[in-house]
Coordinates of C-alpha atoms in Angstrom, one line a residue:
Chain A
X15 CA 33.2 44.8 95.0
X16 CA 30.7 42.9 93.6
X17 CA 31.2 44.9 89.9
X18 CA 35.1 44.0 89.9
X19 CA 34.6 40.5 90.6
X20 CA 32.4 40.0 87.8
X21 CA 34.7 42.1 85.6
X22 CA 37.5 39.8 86.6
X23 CA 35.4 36.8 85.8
X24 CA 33.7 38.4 82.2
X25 CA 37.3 39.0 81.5
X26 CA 38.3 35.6 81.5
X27 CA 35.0 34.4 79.6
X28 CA 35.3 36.8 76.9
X29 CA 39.0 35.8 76.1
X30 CA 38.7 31.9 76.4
X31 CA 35.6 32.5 73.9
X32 CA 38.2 34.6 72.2
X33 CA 40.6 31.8 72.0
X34 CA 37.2 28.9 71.0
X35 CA 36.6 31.5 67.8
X36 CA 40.2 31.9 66.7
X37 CA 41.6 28.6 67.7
X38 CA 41.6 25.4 64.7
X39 CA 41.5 22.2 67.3
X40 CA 38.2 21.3 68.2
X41 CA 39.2 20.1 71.0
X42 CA 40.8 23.6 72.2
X43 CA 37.8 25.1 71.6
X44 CA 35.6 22.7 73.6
X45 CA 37.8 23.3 76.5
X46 CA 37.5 27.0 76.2
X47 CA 33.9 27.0 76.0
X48 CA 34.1 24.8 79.1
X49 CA 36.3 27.8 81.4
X50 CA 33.6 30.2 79.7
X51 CA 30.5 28.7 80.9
X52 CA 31.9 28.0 84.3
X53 CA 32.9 31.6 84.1
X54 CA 29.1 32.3 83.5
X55 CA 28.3 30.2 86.4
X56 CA 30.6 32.4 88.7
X57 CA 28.3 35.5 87.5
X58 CA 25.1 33.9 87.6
X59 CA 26.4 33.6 92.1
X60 CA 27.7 37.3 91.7
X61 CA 24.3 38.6 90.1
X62 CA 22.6 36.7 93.3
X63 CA 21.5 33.4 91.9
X64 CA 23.2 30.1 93.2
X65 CA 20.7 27.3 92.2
X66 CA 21.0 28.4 88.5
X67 CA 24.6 28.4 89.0
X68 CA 25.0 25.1 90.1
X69 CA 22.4 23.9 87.8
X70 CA 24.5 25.6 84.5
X71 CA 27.6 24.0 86.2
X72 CA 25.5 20.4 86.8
X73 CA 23.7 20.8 83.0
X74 CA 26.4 22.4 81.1
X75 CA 29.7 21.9 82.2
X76 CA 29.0 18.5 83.8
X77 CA 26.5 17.0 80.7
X78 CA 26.8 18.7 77.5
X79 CA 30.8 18.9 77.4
X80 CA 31.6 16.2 78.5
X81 CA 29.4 14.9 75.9
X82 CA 31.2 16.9 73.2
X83 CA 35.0 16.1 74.5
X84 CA 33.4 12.3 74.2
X85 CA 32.2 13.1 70.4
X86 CA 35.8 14.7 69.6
X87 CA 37.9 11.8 70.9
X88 CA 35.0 9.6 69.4
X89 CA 35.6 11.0 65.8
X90 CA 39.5 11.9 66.9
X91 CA 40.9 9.1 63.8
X92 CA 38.9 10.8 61.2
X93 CA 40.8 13.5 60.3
X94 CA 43.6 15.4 61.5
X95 CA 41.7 18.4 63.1
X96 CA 39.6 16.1 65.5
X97 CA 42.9 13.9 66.2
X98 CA 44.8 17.0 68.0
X99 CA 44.0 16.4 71.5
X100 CA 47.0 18.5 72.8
X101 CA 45.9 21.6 74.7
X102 CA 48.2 24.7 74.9
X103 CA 50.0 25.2 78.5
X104 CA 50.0 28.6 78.9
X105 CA 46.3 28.4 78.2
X106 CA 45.8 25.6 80.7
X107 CA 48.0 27.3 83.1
X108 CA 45.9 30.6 82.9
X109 CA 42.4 28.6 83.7
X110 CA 43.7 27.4 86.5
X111 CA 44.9 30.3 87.7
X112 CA 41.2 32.1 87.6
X113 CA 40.0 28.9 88.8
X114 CA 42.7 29.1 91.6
X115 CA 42.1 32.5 92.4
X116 CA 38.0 32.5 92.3
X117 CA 37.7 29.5 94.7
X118 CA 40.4 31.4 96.7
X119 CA 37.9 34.3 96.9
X120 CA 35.1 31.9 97.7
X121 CA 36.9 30.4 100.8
X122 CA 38.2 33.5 102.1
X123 CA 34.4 34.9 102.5
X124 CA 32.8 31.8 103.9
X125 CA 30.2 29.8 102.4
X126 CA 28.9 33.0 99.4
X127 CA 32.0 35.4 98.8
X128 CA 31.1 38.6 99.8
X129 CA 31.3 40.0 96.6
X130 CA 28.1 38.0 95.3
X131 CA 24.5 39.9 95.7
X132 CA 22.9 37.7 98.5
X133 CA 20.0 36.2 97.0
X134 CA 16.7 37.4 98.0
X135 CA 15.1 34.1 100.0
X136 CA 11.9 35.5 98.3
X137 CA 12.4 35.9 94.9
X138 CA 14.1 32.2 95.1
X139 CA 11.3 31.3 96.6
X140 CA 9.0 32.8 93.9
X141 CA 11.2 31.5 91.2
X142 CA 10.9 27.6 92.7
X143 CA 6.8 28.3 92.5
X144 CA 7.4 29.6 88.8
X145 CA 8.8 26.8 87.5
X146 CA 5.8 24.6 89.1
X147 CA 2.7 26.6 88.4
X148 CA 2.8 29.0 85.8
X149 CA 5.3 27.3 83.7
X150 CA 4.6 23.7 84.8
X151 CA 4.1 22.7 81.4
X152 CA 7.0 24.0 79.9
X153 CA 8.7 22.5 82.6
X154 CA 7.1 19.1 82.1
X155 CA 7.6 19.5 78.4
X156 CA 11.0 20.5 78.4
X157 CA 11.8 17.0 80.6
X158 CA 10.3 15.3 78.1
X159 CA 12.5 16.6 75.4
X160 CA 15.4 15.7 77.4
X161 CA 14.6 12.4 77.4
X162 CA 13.3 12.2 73.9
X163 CA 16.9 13.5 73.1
X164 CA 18.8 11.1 75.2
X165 CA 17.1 8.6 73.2
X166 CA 18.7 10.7 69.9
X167 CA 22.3 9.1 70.7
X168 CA 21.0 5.7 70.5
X169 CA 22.6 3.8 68.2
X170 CA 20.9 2.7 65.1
X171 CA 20.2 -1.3 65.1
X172 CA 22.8 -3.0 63.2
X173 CA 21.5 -4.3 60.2
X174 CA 21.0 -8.1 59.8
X175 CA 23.3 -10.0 57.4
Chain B
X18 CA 32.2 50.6 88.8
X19 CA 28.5 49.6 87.8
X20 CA 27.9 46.1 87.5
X21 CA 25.0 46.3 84.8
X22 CA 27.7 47.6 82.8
X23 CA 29.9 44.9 83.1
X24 CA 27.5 42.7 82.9
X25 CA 26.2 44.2 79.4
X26 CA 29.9 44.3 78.6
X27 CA 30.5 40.6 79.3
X28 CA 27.5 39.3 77.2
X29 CA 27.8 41.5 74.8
X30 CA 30.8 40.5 74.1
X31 CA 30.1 36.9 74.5
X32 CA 27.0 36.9 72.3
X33 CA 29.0 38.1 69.5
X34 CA 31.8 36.5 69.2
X35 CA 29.5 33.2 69.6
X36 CA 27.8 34.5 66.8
X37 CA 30.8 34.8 64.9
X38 CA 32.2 31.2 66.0
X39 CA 28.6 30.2 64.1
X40 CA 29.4 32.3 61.1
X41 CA 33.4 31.9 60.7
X42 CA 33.8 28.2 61.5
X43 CA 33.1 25.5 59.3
X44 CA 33.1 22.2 61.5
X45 CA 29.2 21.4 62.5
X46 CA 31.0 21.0 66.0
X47 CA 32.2 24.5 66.3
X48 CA 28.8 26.1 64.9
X49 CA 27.3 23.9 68.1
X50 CA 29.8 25.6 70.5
X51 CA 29.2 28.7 69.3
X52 CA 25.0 28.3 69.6
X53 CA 25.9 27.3 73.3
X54 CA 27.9 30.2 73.8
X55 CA 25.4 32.2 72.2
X56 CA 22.7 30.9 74.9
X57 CA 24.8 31.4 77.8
X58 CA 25.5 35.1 77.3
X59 CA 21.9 35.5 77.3
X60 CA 21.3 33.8 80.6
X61 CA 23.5 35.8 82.1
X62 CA 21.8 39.1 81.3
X63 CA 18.6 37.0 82.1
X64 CA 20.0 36.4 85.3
X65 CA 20.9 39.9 86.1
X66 CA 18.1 41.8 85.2
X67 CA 16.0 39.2 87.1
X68 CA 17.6 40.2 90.0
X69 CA 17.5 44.1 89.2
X70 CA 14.0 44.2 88.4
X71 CA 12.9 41.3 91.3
X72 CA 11.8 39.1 88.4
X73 CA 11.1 35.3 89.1
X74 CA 9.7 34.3 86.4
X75 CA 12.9 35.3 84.4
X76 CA 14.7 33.0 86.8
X77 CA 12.5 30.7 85.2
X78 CA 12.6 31.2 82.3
X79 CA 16.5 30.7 82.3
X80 CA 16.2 27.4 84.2
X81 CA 14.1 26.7 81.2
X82 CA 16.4 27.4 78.6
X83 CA 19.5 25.4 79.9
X84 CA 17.8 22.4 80.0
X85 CA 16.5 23.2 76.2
X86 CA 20.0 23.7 75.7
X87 CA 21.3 21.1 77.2
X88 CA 18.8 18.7 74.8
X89 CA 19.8 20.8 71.6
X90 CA 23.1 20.0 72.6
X91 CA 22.7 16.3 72.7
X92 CA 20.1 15.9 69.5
X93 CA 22.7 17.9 67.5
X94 CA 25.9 15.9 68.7
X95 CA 23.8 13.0 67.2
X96 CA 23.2 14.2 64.2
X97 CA 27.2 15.2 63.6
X98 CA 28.0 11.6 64.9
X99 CA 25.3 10.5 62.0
X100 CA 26.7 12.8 59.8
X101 CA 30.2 10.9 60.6
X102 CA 28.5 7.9 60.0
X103 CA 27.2 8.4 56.8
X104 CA 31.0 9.3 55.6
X105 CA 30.2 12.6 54.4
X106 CA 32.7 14.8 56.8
X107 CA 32.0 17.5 59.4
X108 CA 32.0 20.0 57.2
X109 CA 29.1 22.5 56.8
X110 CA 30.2 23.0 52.9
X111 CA 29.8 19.4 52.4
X112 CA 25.9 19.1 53.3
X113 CA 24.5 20.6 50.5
X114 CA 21.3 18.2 50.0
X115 CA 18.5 17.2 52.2
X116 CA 18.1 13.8 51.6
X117 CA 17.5 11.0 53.5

């Protein structure tokens, strides 16, 4: 079970990447890439890890595109590829449909569909005291950058007259 | 129906054609999608063969790399928005100088 549902959901990743490589609006393409890596989030619960799921669905889906949908529309008067924000319906219609028919499969099996590989309590557990002892400094260091690149987008002062 | 296979199937698949998005498309904001797509499909063979082989410190490792990716993400949007800025396009082809 577990093998279809991913099939189903690689399916669906590999042609809305499909459609980000081939399509010309920007905008299109950010879309697509955004049903592709919540399509990677739905295998990431199937292979039996729902923290890093929710955490590429928090970090990617939530942050970075939204953050590059914002830099499209931002740039949208500057040139008639940025300024199509029209997204094709059948295309729209179709994401909704996997994203109709996942959740569907999610609510039907309780709280973890049964498809997913439950996740091992103790390799989460290992994993959490990973991330805070062997690799704390990557982990502190890779917070850091974050910030360091939040503070990329700031604009520059404006120069005084 | 094994899943590593479809798993090796789905990123596979994923990793290339984000490598081709990198190669084929000119805008700097495509080449970014397609480095994100890129690092997605290799999370999720991280993921699985964490799980397969009872690895945690792979699990780590890809907690690791989205939040690198995540601050790629945002340092390169800046520096298309400069780009912007300084009037000279989004194209790759037009950044042919490294000057300041």
């Amino acid at each position: 079970m577990t093998a279809e549902a991913a099939l189903v959901a690689g399916a669906i990743a590999v042609f809305f990447a499909g459609v980000m490589l081939l399509h010309r609006s920007l905008y299109v393409s950010a879309v697509s890439l955004l049903v592709v890596l919540l399509q990677t989030a739905v295998l990431f619960l199937l292979c039996g890890s729902p923290l890093l799921g929710l955490l590429q669905v928090m970090i990617y889906a939530g942050a970075v595109m939204v953050l590059v949908v914002v830099t499209i529309m931002a740039a949208g008067h500057e040139g008639e590829r940025f300024a199509d924000l029209s997204f094709p319906r059948p295309l729209a219609w179709l994401g909704l449909a996997a994203a109709a028919v996942e959740t569907a499969l999610i609510l039907s099996h309780g709280a973890l569909p049964a498809a997913a590989a439950p996740p091992d309590p103790e390799l989460q557990a290992r994993f959490a005291a990973a991330l805070f002892q062997p690799y704390a400094l990557a982990t502190e260091a890779v917070t850091l950058l974050m910030f360091l690149a939040a503070l990329a987008i700031a604009p520059e002062p404006e120069p005084k007259a | 129906m094994n899943l590593t296979a479809v798993v090796w199937a789905t990123t596979g698949s994923l990793f290339a054609i984000g490598l081709a998005v990198v190669t084929f498309r000119r805008q700097l904001l495509a080449m970014l999608l397609g480095l994100e797509l890129m690092l997605a499909a290799v999370n999720v063979a991280l993921v699985h063969h964490a799980g397969l082989f009872d690895d945690a410190e792979a699990l780590a490792v890809v907690a690791l790399v989205i939040a690198v990716a995540a601050a790629e993400a945002v340092v390169g949007l800046a520096l298309i928005l400069r780009v912007r800025r300084s009037g000279r396009g989004a194209d790759a082809s037009v950044l042919t100088e490294l000057r300041g």
